Amino acid sequence: VTRIVCPPTATVIADLAANRRMAEQAIRRAAGAGADIVLLPELATSGYVFTGPAEARSVAVGIEHPLFQEWSVAAGKATVVGGFCELGDDGRLYNSAAVVDRTGVRVVYRKTHLWGLEKLIFTPGSRPPPIVETASGRVGLLICYDLEFPEVTRDLAVRGADLIVAPVNWPLVERPAGERPPETVIAMAAARTNRIGIAIADRSGTERGQVWTGGSAIIDECGWVVADQQGDPEAAVEADLDLRRARRKELGEHNHVLADRRPELYRRVTQA
Amino acid sequence: VTRIVCPPTATVIADLAANRRMAEQAIRRAAGAGADIVLLPELATSGYVFTGPAEARSVAVGIEHPLFQEWSVAAGKATVVGGFCELGDDGRLYNSAAVVDRTGVRVVYRKTHLWGLEKLIFTPGSRPPPIVETASGRVGLLICYDLEFPEVTRDLAVRGADLIVAPVNWPLVERPAGERPPETVIAMAAARTNRIGIAIADRSGTERGQVWTGGSAIIDECGWVVADQQGDPEAAVEADLDLRRARRKELGEHNHVLADRRPELYRRVTQA
């Protein structure tokens, strides 16, 4: 089984040094406690509620930045996934996430579906969410609002991901009493319809008036939440998932979540 | 607003006469009480747990069968949607659903994603789920397992449906205490990610040992359940939905559930 941990984080807006310390400690602690995968939120190095592009730029980093070496060392045998504010070689800002292990940065993904005012700060990525071979299996990576496109999660399943990991910053939205965050419901459905586990690391607390959902969660390949944060900023959300189960797409004797598709009937879904 | 009603039904396996009476009465009562849309389950004319193709054939009907005239008369000003066991002009059996109003049969849809032993009885449909212009708006129609393909619901939204209606027969499956049926979770996510209401008419009780979920539900375009059956076989599930809301796909100022898609990044989803 694979132990997935979303440690508690306390990101400080636009304070790269504080966030470096925070992330390094969180990774070291989780990896030391036996995590195979340590998952940090979206924009964990920078915070989210920027005053504008200039402030985002002031804390943006390239993938050569030493903070990734810190993650790599702290990771030990674990694989670390976390969001960061990227300054690209092209001088543009991206809302990115990196997969890092003891060998260094394995992949960087630039968020392809931007939310709200992100559109005024970041350039959307031009490459689909990647899948990284790790010691635990094939890990598919997306960021926050990407998750709300069922095409994205389906695509990762079709391409053979064993697990989907999602650094997020979920602004708290209204929901009926007793309901889970709507984004969690979407993730549960994506997990079940694709027979793949999904791990989500969310923000907690408040940043410049923006209240976060505290929605970190680990969902199994049947779509059930096996661990979740329920808004508690101190909670370390962790669970063991058997990722091999994601390779069995059969539903009983006669059905298969991927082979049962009828792509010829819904081509419009991917027409521009 | 549009009043949607999923009346209680008590289908008898392989008893066409009993099911005709039951459906006619249920439609008349719901329409008389002000329903705009009356939704019956999958295979409402025939039951589901056939001994085999011969028994299914014994209760299969073509669209010229007088039962649809009964539905049409009972409907009054309402639109009726219900599942039936279809004997096609080609001599094949289809798991179909009809949309019927006072003018007669508006459309027949043949289920395109077959579940379990249905594959041994029915031929899968070759046309995508239809959208029917009704007095209430554009109603998209799918059947049961179709709903578990996010491509299908997305496609209906892209094509401009204002509401999705789903006759279903959900076999009861295990779920953790306190959870909704997994199919409901999938429908909630489909509603929210597409900003479209979804109405589901399910079976109740037991048929030849098969326990049904009793999962009739009406879900709004934000993905919240506004009425549901919770397994009660006597419950008439009904709610008013403002279908015009499904035409607003914006999420705040900067986002739009359809325009934000990046089809060029997930073409594999609809490649065979």
Coordinates of C-alpha atoms in Angstrom, one line a residue:
Chain A
V1 CA 0.0 0.0 0.0
T2 CA 1.0 3.6 -0.5
R3 CA 0.8 6.0 2.5
I4 CA -0.3 9.4 1.3
V5 CA 0.0 12.4 3.7
C6 CA -1.3 16.0 3.3
P7 CA 0.5 17.7 6.2
P8 CA -1.0 20.8 7.8
T9 CA 0.5 23.9 6.2
A10 CA 0.4 27.6 7.2
T11 CA 1.4 29.5 4.0
V12 CA 2.2 33.2 4.4
I13 CA 1.3 35.4 1.5
A14 CA 4.3 36.6 -0.5
D15 CA 6.8 35.4 2.1
L16 CA 9.0 32.9 0.2
A17 CA 11.4 32.4 3.1
A18 CA 8.7 31.5 5.6
N19 CA 7.0 29.2 3.1
R20 CA 10.3 27.5 2.3
R21 CA 10.8 26.7 6.0
M22 CA 7.3 25.6 6.4
A23 CA 7.3 23.3 3.4
E24 CA 10.7 21.8 4.3
Q25 CA 9.6 21.0 7.8
A26 CA 6.3 19.6 6.7
I27 CA 7.9 17.3 4.2
R28 CA 10.6 16.1 6.6
R29 CA 8.1 15.3 9.3
A30 CA 5.7 13.5 7.0
A31 CA 8.5 11.5 5.2
G32 CA 10.0 10.7 8.6
A33 CA 6.7 9.3 9.7
G34 CA 6.5 6.9 6.8
A35 CA 4.8 8.8 4.0
D36 CA 5.3 7.5 0.5
I37 CA 3.7 10.6 -1.0
V38 CA 3.7 14.0 0.6
L39 CA 1.2 16.4 -0.9
L40 CA 1.3 20.2 -0.4
P41 CA -1.3 22.7 -1.6
E42 CA -1.4 24.9 -4.7
L43 CA 1.0 27.8 -4.6
A44 CA 2.5 26.5 -1.3
T45 CA 5.6 28.6 -1.8
S46 CA 3.9 31.9 -2.3
G47 CA 0.3 32.1 -1.1
Y48 CA -2.6 32.9 -3.4
V49 CA -4.3 36.2 -2.8
F50 CA -1.7 38.5 -4.5
T51 CA -2.2 42.2 -4.8
G52 CA -1.4 41.7 -8.5
P53 CA 1.2 40.3 -10.9
A54 CA 4.0 42.3 -9.4
E55 CA 3.6 40.8 -6.0
A56 CA 3.3 37.3 -7.6
R57 CA 6.5 38.0 -9.5
S58 CA 8.3 39.0 -6.4
V59 CA 8.0 35.5 -5.0
A60 CA 8.1 33.5 -8.2
V61 CA 10.9 30.9 -8.7
G62 CA 12.4 28.9 -11.5
I63 CA 12.9 25.2 -11.2
E64 CA 16.6 25.8 -10.5
H65 CA 15.7 27.5 -7.2
P66 CA 17.3 25.8 -4.2
L67 CA 14.0 25.3 -2.5
F68 CA 13.5 22.2 -4.6
Q69 CA 16.7 20.8 -3.4
E70 CA 15.4 21.3 0.1
W71 CA 12.3 19.4 -0.8
S72 CA 14.4 16.7 -2.4
V73 CA 16.6 16.2 0.7
A74 CA 13.6 16.4 3.1
A75 CA 11.8 13.8 1.0
G76 CA 14.0 10.9 1.9
K77 CA 12.4 7.9 0.2
A78 CA 9.1 9.8 -0.3
T79 CA 7.8 11.5 -3.4
V80 CA 6.8 15.1 -2.8
V81 CA 4.2 17.0 -4.8
G82 CA 3.5 20.7 -4.2
G83 CA 2.4 23.9 -5.9
F84 CA 4.6 26.9 -6.5
C85 CA 4.5 30.2 -8.2
E86 CA 6.8 29.7 -11.3
L87 CA 8.8 32.2 -13.1
G88 CA 9.3 30.6 -16.5
D89 CA 12.3 30.8 -18.7
D90 CA 10.1 32.9 -20.9
G91 CA 9.7 35.5 -18.2
R92 CA 6.0 34.5 -17.7
L93 CA 4.3 33.5 -14.5
Y94 CA 2.7 30.1 -14.1
N95 CA 0.6 28.5 -11.5
S96 CA 2.7 25.3 -11.3
A97 CA 3.3 22.2 -9.3
A98 CA 6.4 20.0 -9.1
V99 CA 6.9 16.4 -8.4
V100 CA 10.2 16.0 -6.5
D101 CA 12.0 13.0 -5.0
R102 CA 15.6 12.3 -3.8
T103 CA 16.8 12.5 -7.4
G104 CA 15.5 16.0 -7.8
V105 CA 12.6 17.6 -9.7
R106 CA 10.9 14.9 -11.7
V107 CA 8.3 17.0 -13.5
V108 CA 6.8 20.5 -13.5
Y109 CA 3.2 21.0 -14.5
R110 CA 1.7 24.3 -15.4
K111 CA -2.0 24.6 -14.5
T112 CA -4.1 24.5 -17.7
H113 CA -7.5 25.7 -16.4
L114 CA -7.1 29.0 -14.5
W115 CA -9.6 30.2 -12.0
G116 CA -10.8 33.8 -11.5
L117 CA -8.2 36.5 -11.1
E118 CA -5.4 33.9 -11.8
K119 CA -6.2 34.8 -15.4
L120 CA -4.8 38.3 -14.8
I121 CA -1.6 37.0 -13.3
F122 CA -0.7 33.6 -14.8
T123 CA -0.3 32.2 -18.3
P124 CA -2.1 28.9 -18.7
G125 CA 0.0 25.9 -19.3
S126 CA 0.0 24.4 -22.8
R127 CA 0.7 20.8 -21.9
P128 CA -1.7 18.3 -20.4
P129 CA -1.4 17.1 -16.8
P130 CA 1.6 14.7 -16.6
I131 CA 2.0 11.2 -15.2
V132 CA 5.1 10.5 -13.3
E133 CA 6.5 7.0 -12.6
T134 CA 7.3 6.9 -8.9
A135 CA 8.2 4.1 -6.5
S136 CA 4.5 3.9 -5.6
G137 CA 3.2 3.8 -9.1
R138 CA 2.1 6.2 -11.9
V139 CA 1.1 9.5 -10.3
G140 CA -1.1 11.9 -12.4
L141 CA -0.8 15.5 -11.4
L142 CA -3.4 18.3 -11.8
I143 CA -4.0 21.6 -10.0
C144 CA -7.3 22.8 -8.4
Y145 CA -9.8 23.9 -11.0
D146 CA -8.4 21.3 -13.5
L147 CA -10.2 18.8 -11.3
E148 CA -13.6 20.3 -12.3
F149 CA -13.2 19.1 -15.9
P150 CA -14.2 15.5 -16.1
E151 CA -12.2 15.3 -19.3
V152 CA -9.0 15.9 -17.4
T153 CA -9.5 13.1 -14.8
R154 CA -10.7 10.8 -17.6
D155 CA -7.7 11.5 -19.7
L156 CA -5.3 10.7 -16.8
A157 CA -7.2 7.4 -16.3
V158 CA -7.1 6.6 -20.0
R159 CA -3.3 7.3 -20.0
G160 CA -2.8 4.8 -17.2
A161 CA -2.4 6.9 -14.0
D162 CA -2.6 4.8 -10.8
L163 CA -3.4 7.8 -8.6
I164 CA -4.3 11.5 -9.1
V165 CA -2.8 14.1 -6.9
A166 CA -4.2 17.6 -6.7
P167 CA -2.7 20.6 -5.0
V168 CA -5.6 23.0 -4.5
N169 CA -6.6 26.3 -2.9
W170 CA -10.4 26.0 -2.6
P171 CA -12.1 29.3 -1.7
L172 CA -14.9 28.4 0.7
V173 CA -18.2 28.5 -1.1
E174 CA -21.7 28.2 0.3
R175 CA -23.1 24.7 0.6
P176 CA -26.2 23.2 2.2
A177 CA -25.9 22.0 5.8
G178 CA -24.4 18.6 6.1
E179 CA -22.9 18.6 2.5
R180 CA -19.3 18.1 1.6
P181 CA -17.5 20.8 -0.3
P182 CA -18.8 20.7 -3.9
E183 CA -15.3 20.1 -5.2
T184 CA -15.0 17.0 -3.0
V185 CA -18.2 15.6 -4.6
I186 CA -16.7 16.2 -8.0
A187 CA -13.5 14.4 -7.0
M188 CA -15.5 11.5 -5.5
A189 CA -17.4 11.1 -8.8
A190 CA -14.1 11.4 -10.8
A191 CA -12.6 8.7 -8.7
R192 CA -15.5 6.2 -9.0
T193 CA -16.2 6.8 -12.7
N194 CA -12.5 6.2 -13.5
R195 CA -11.7 3.7 -10.7
I196 CA -8.7 5.7 -9.5
G197 CA -7.8 7.2 -6.1
I198 CA -7.5 11.0 -5.8
A199 CA -5.6 12.8 -3.1
I200 CA -6.2 16.5 -2.5
A201 CA -4.1 19.0 -0.5
D202 CA -6.1 22.2 0.3
R203 CA -5.4 25.4 2.2
S204 CA -6.8 26.3 5.6
G205 CA -7.7 29.4 7.5
T206 CA -7.9 32.9 5.9
E207 CA -5.7 34.9 3.6
R208 CA -6.4 38.6 3.1
G209 CA -10.0 38.0 3.7
Q210 CA -10.3 34.9 1.6
V211 CA -11.5 31.9 3.7
W212 CA -10.2 28.5 2.5
T213 CA -12.2 25.3 2.6
G214 CA -9.7 23.1 4.5
G215 CA -10.8 20.4 2.1
S216 CA -7.7 18.1 2.0
A217 CA -9.0 14.6 1.4
I218 CA -8.0 11.2 0.2
I219 CA -10.5 9.3 -1.9
D220 CA -10.3 5.7 -2.8
E221 CA -10.9 4.2 -6.3
C222 CA -14.5 3.5 -5.4
G223 CA -15.1 7.2 -4.8
W224 CA -15.3 7.1 -1.0
V225 CA -13.5 9.6 1.2
V226 CA -11.2 7.6 3.4
A227 CA -9.7 10.6 5.2
D228 CA -10.5 14.3 5.1
Q229 CA -9.7 17.5 6.9
Q230 CA -13.2 18.9 7.5
G231 CA -11.8 22.4 7.7
D232 CA -9.5 21.7 10.6
P233 CA -6.2 23.6 9.9
E234 CA -4.2 21.4 12.3
A235 CA -5.3 18.1 10.7
A236 CA -2.7 16.0 8.9
V237 CA -4.8 14.1 6.4
E238 CA -3.4 10.7 5.7
A239 CA -4.4 7.3 4.5
D240 CA -3.1 4.1 2.9
L241 CA -4.3 3.4 -0.6
D242 CA -3.6 0.2 -2.6
L243 CA -2.8 1.8 -5.9
R244 CA -2.8 -1.5 -7.8
R245 CA -6.6 -1.4 -7.5
A246 CA -6.7 1.4 -10.0
R247 CA -5.4 -1.0 -12.7
R248 CA -8.6 -3.1 -12.4
K249 CA -11.2 -1.1 -14.4
E250 CA -13.7 -4.0 -14.5
L251 CA -17.1 -3.6 -12.9
G252 CA -18.3 -7.2 -12.3
E253 CA -18.1 -9.7 -15.2
H254 CA -19.6 -7.6 -18.0
N255 CA -18.5 -4.0 -17.5
H256 CA -15.3 -1.9 -17.6
V257 CA -15.3 1.8 -16.9
L258 CA -13.0 2.5 -19.9
A259 CA -13.9 -0.2 -22.4
D260 CA -17.6 0.5 -22.1
R261 CA -17.2 4.1 -23.4
R262 CA -18.7 4.9 -26.8
P263 CA -16.3 7.6 -28.0
E264 CA -18.0 7.8 -31.4
L265 CA -21.1 9.1 -29.7
Y266 CA -19.6 12.0 -27.9
R267 CA -16.9 13.4 -30.1
R268 CA -18.3 16.9 -29.7
V269 CA -16.9 16.9 -26.1
T270 CA -13.4 17.4 -27.5
Q271 CA -14.2 19.6 -30.4
A272 CA -13.2 23.2 -29.9
Chain B
V1 CA -40.3 27.1 -13.0
T2 CA -40.7 23.5 -14.0
R3 CA -42.3 21.0 -11.7
I4 CA -40.7 17.6 -12.0
V5 CA -42.3 14.6 -10.5
C6 CA -41.0 11.0 -10.2
P7 CA -44.1 9.2 -9.0
P8 CA -43.9 6.0 -6.9
T9 CA -44.1 3.0 -9.2
A10 CA -44.6 -0.7 -8.5
T11 CA -43.4 -2.5 -11.6
V12 CA -44.3 -6.2 -12.0
I13 CA -41.7 -8.3 -13.8
A14 CA -42.9 -9.4 -17.3
D15 CA -46.5 -8.3 -16.7
L16 CA -47.2 -5.7 -19.4
A17 CA -50.9 -5.3 -18.5
A18 CA -50.2 -4.5 -14.9
N19 CA -47.4 -2.1 -15.8
R20 CA -49.6 -0.3 -18.3
R21 CA -52.2 0.3 -15.7
M22 CA -49.6 1.4 -13.1
A23 CA -47.9 3.8 -15.5
E24 CA -51.1 5.3 -16.8
Q25 CA -52.4 5.9 -13.3
A26 CA -49.1 7.4 -12.1
I27 CA -48.9 9.7 -15.0
R28 CA -52.5 10.8 -14.7
R29 CA -52.1 11.5 -11.0
A30 CA -48.8 13.4 -11.3
A31 CA -50.0 15.5 -14.3
G32 CA -53.3 16.2 -12.5
A33 CA -51.3 17.5 -9.6
G34 CA -49.5 20.0 -11.8
A35 CA -46.4 18.2 -12.9
D36 CA -44.7 19.6 -16.0
I37 CA -42.4 16.6 -16.4
V38 CA -43.4 13.1 -15.2
L39 CA -40.5 10.7 -15.0
L40 CA -40.8 6.9 -14.8
P41 CA -37.9 4.4 -14.3
E42 CA -36.0 2.4 -16.8
L43 CA -38.0 -0.6 -18.3
A44 CA -41.1 0.6 -16.5
T45 CA -43.3 -1.4 -18.8
S46 CA -41.6 -4.7 -18.3
G47 CA -39.4 -4.9 -15.2
Y48 CA -35.7 -5.7 -15.3
V49 CA -34.7 -9.1 -14.0
F50 CA -35.7 -11.2 -16.9
T51 CA -35.0 -14.9 -17.0
G52 CA -33.5 -14.3 -20.4
P53 CA -34.1 -12.8 -23.9
A54 CA -37.3 -14.8 -24.5
E55 CA -39.0 -13.4 -21.5
A56 CA -37.9 -9.9 -22.4
R57 CA -39.2 -10.4 -25.9
S58 CA -42.6 -11.5 -24.5
V59 CA -43.2 -8.1 -23.1
A60 CA -41.3 -6.0 -25.6
V61 CA -43.3 -3.4 -27.6
G62 CA -42.8 -1.2 -30.6
I63 CA -43.5 2.5 -30.5
E64 CA -46.8 2.0 -32.3
H65 CA -48.1 0.1 -29.2
P66 CA -51.3 1.6 -27.7
L67 CA -49.6 2.1 -24.3
F68 CA -47.9 5.2 -25.6
Q69 CA -51.3 6.6 -26.5
E70 CA -52.4 6.0 -22.9
W71 CA -49.3 7.9 -21.7
S72 CA -50.1 10.7 -24.2
V73 CA -53.7 11.1 -23.0
A74 CA -52.8 10.8 -19.3
A75 CA -50.1 13.4 -19.7
G76 CA -52.4 16.3 -20.3
K77 CA -50.1 19.3 -20.6
A78 CA -47.2 17.5 -19.0
T79 CA -44.3 15.8 -20.8
V80 CA -43.8 12.1 -19.8
V81 CA -40.5 10.3 -19.9
G82 CA -40.2 6.6 -19.2
G83 CA -38.3 3.5 -20.0
F84 CA -39.6 0.5 -21.9
C85 CA -38.5 -2.8 -23.4
E86 CA -38.5 -2.1 -27.1
L87 CA -38.9 -4.5 -29.9
G88 CA -37.3 -2.7 -32.8
D89 CA -38.5 -2.8 -36.4
D90 CA -35.3 -4.8 -36.9
G91 CA -36.6 -7.5 -34.6
R92 CA -34.0 -6.7 -32.0
L93 CA -34.6 -5.8 -28.3
Y94 CA -33.5 -2.4 -27.0
N95 CA -33.5 -0.9 -23.5
S96 CA -35.2 2.3 -24.5
A97 CA -37.0 5.3 -23.2
A98 CA -39.6 7.5 -24.8
V99 CA -40.6 11.1 -24.4
V100 CA -44.3 11.5 -24.8
D101 CA -46.7 14.4 -24.7
R102 CA -50.2 15.1 -25.8
T103 CA -49.0 15.1 -29.4
G104 CA -47.7 11.6 -29.1
V105 CA -44.3 10.0 -29.0
R106 CA -41.7 12.8 -29.4
V107 CA -38.6 10.7 -29.4
V108 CA -37.3 7.2 -28.5
Y109 CA -33.8 6.7 -27.2
R110 CA -32.0 3.3 -27.1
K111 CA -29.6 3.0 -24.2
T112 CA -26.0 3.2 -25.5
H113 CA -24.1 1.9 -22.5
L114 CA -25.5 -1.5 -21.3
W115 CA -25.0 -2.8 -17.8
G116 CA -24.3 -6.4 -16.8
L117 CA -26.6 -9.1 -18.2
E118 CA -28.4 -6.5 -20.4
K119 CA -25.6 -7.2 -22.8
L120 CA -27.0 -10.7 -23.3
I121 CA -30.5 -9.4 -24.0
F122 CA -30.4 -6.0 -25.6
T123 CA -28.6 -4.4 -28.6
P124 CA -26.9 -1.2 -27.6
G125 CA -28.3 2.0 -29.3
S126 CA -26.2 3.5 -32.0
R127 CA -27.4 7.1 -31.6
P128 CA -26.3 9.5 -28.8
P129 CA -28.8 10.6 -26.2
P130 CA -31.4 13.0 -27.7
I131 CA -32.5 16.5 -26.7
V132 CA -36.2 17.2 -27.0
E133 CA -37.7 20.6 -27.2
T134 CA -40.6 20.6 -24.7
A135 CA -42.8 23.3 -23.2
S136 CA -40.4 23.4 -20.2
G137 CA -37.2 23.6 -22.2
R138 CA -34.7 21.4 -23.9
V139 CA -34.8 18.0 -22.2
G140 CA -31.8 15.7 -22.6
L141 CA -32.5 12.0 -22.1
L142 CA -30.2 9.2 -21.0
I143 CA -30.7 5.9 -19.3
C144 CA -29.1 4.6 -16.1
Y145 CA -25.5 3.5 -16.7
D146 CA -25.1 6.1 -19.4
L147 CA -25.0 8.6 -16.5
E148 CA -21.8 7.1 -15.3
F149 CA -19.9 8.4 -18.4
P150 CA -19.1 12.0 -17.8
E151 CA -18.7 12.3 -21.5
V152 CA -22.4 11.7 -22.0
T153 CA -23.6 14.4 -19.6
R154 CA -21.0 16.8 -20.9
D155 CA -22.1 16.2 -24.4
L156 CA -25.7 16.9 -23.5
A157 CA -24.6 20.2 -21.9
V158 CA -22.5 21.2 -24.9
R159 CA -25.4 20.5 -27.2
G160 CA -27.6 22.9 -25.1
A161 CA -29.8 20.7 -22.9
D162 CA -31.6 22.6 -20.1
L163 CA -32.3 19.5 -18.0
I164 CA -31.1 15.9 -18.0
V165 CA -33.7 13.2 -17.2
A166 CA -32.6 9.7 -16.4
P167 CA -34.9 6.7 -16.0
V168 CA -32.8 4.2 -14.0
N169 CA -32.9 0.8 -12.3
W170 CA -30.1 1.1 -9.7
P171 CA -29.2 -2.3 -8.1
L172 CA -28.5 -1.5 -4.4
V173 CA -24.7 -1.6 -3.9
E174 CA -22.7 -1.4 -0.6
R175 CA -21.9 2.1 0.6
P176 CA -20.4 3.5 3.7
A177 CA -22.8 4.5 6.5
G178 CA -24.2 8.0 5.9
E179 CA -23.3 8.1 2.2
R180 CA -25.6 8.7 -0.7
P181 CA -25.8 6.0 -3.4
P182 CA -22.6 6.3 -5.5
E183 CA -24.7 6.9 -8.6
T184 CA -26.2 10.0 -6.9
V185 CA -22.8 11.4 -6.2
I186 CA -21.9 10.9 -9.8
A187 CA -25.1 12.8 -10.9
M188 CA -24.4 15.6 -8.4
A189 CA -20.9 16.1 -9.9
A190 CA -22.3 15.9 -13.5
A191 CA -24.9 18.6 -12.6
R192 CA -22.4 21.0 -11.1
T193 CA -19.6 20.6 -13.6
N194 CA -22.1 21.3 -16.4
R195 CA -24.4 23.7 -14.6
I196 CA -27.5 21.6 -15.4
G197 CA -30.2 20.0 -13.4
I198 CA -30.6 16.2 -13.4
A199 CA -33.8 14.3 -12.5
I200 CA -33.6 10.5 -11.8
A201 CA -36.4 8.0 -11.5
D202 CA -35.3 4.8 -9.9
R203 CA -36.9 1.5 -8.9
S204 CA -37.8 0.5 -5.3
G205 CA -38.3 -2.7 -3.5
T206 CA -37.0 -6.1 -4.7
E207 CA -37.5 -8.0 -7.9
R208 CA -36.5 -11.7 -8.1
G209 CA -34.1 -11.1 -5.3
Q210 CA -32.6 -7.9 -6.8
V211 CA -32.9 -5.1 -4.3
W212 CA -33.2 -1.7 -5.8
T213 CA -31.8 1.5 -4.4
G214 CA -34.9 3.7 -4.4
G215 CA -32.7 6.5 -5.5
S216 CA -35.1 8.8 -7.4
A217 CA -33.7 12.3 -7.0
I218 CA -33.9 15.8 -8.4
I219 CA -30.6 17.7 -8.4
D220 CA -30.3 21.4 -9.2
E221 CA -27.7 23.0 -11.5
C222 CA -25.4 23.6 -8.6
G223 CA -25.2 19.9 -7.9
W224 CA -27.3 19.8 -4.8
V225 CA -30.0 17.3 -4.2
V226 CA -33.3 19.2 -3.8
A227 CA -35.5 16.2 -3.4
D228 CA -34.8 12.5 -3.0
Q229 CA -36.4 9.2 -2.3
Q230 CA -34.0 7.7 0.3
G231 CA -35.2 4.3 -0.5
D232 CA -38.8 4.9 0.4
P233 CA -41.0 3.0 -2.1
E234 CA -44.0 5.2 -1.4
A235 CA -42.2 8.5 -1.9
A236 CA -43.2 10.8 -4.8
V237 CA -40.0 12.7 -5.5
E238 CA -40.9 16.1 -6.8
A239 CA -39.3 19.6 -7.0
D240 CA -39.5 22.8 -8.9
L241 CA -36.4 23.7 -11.0
D242 CA -35.8 26.9 -12.8
L243 CA -34.4 25.4 -16.0
R244 CA -33.3 28.8 -17.4
R245 CA -30.5 28.7 -14.9
A246 CA -28.9 25.9 -17.0
R247 CA -28.3 28.5 -19.7
R248 CA -25.9 30.5 -17.5
K249 CA -22.7 28.6 -17.6
E250 CA -20.6 31.4 -16.1
L251 CA -18.9 31.0 -12.7
G252 CA -18.3 34.5 -11.5
E253 CA -16.8 37.1 -13.8
H254 CA -13.9 35.1 -15.1
N255 CA -15.0 31.5 -15.6
H256 CA -17.4 29.5 -17.7
V257 CA -17.8 25.7 -17.3
L258 CA -17.8 25.1 -21.0
A259 CA -15.7 27.9 -22.4
D260 CA -12.9 27.1 -19.9
R261 CA -12.4 23.7 -21.4
R262 CA -9.1 23.0 -23.2
P263 CA -10.3 20.3 -25.7
E264 CA -6.9 20.3 -27.5
L265 CA -5.4 18.9 -24.3
Y266 CA -7.7 15.9 -23.9
R267 CA -8.5 14.6 -27.3
R268 CA -7.6 11.1 -26.2
V269 CA -10.8 11.0 -24.2
T270 CA -12.8 10.6 -27.4
Q271 CA -10.3 8.5 -29.4
A272 CA -11.4 4.9 -29.8

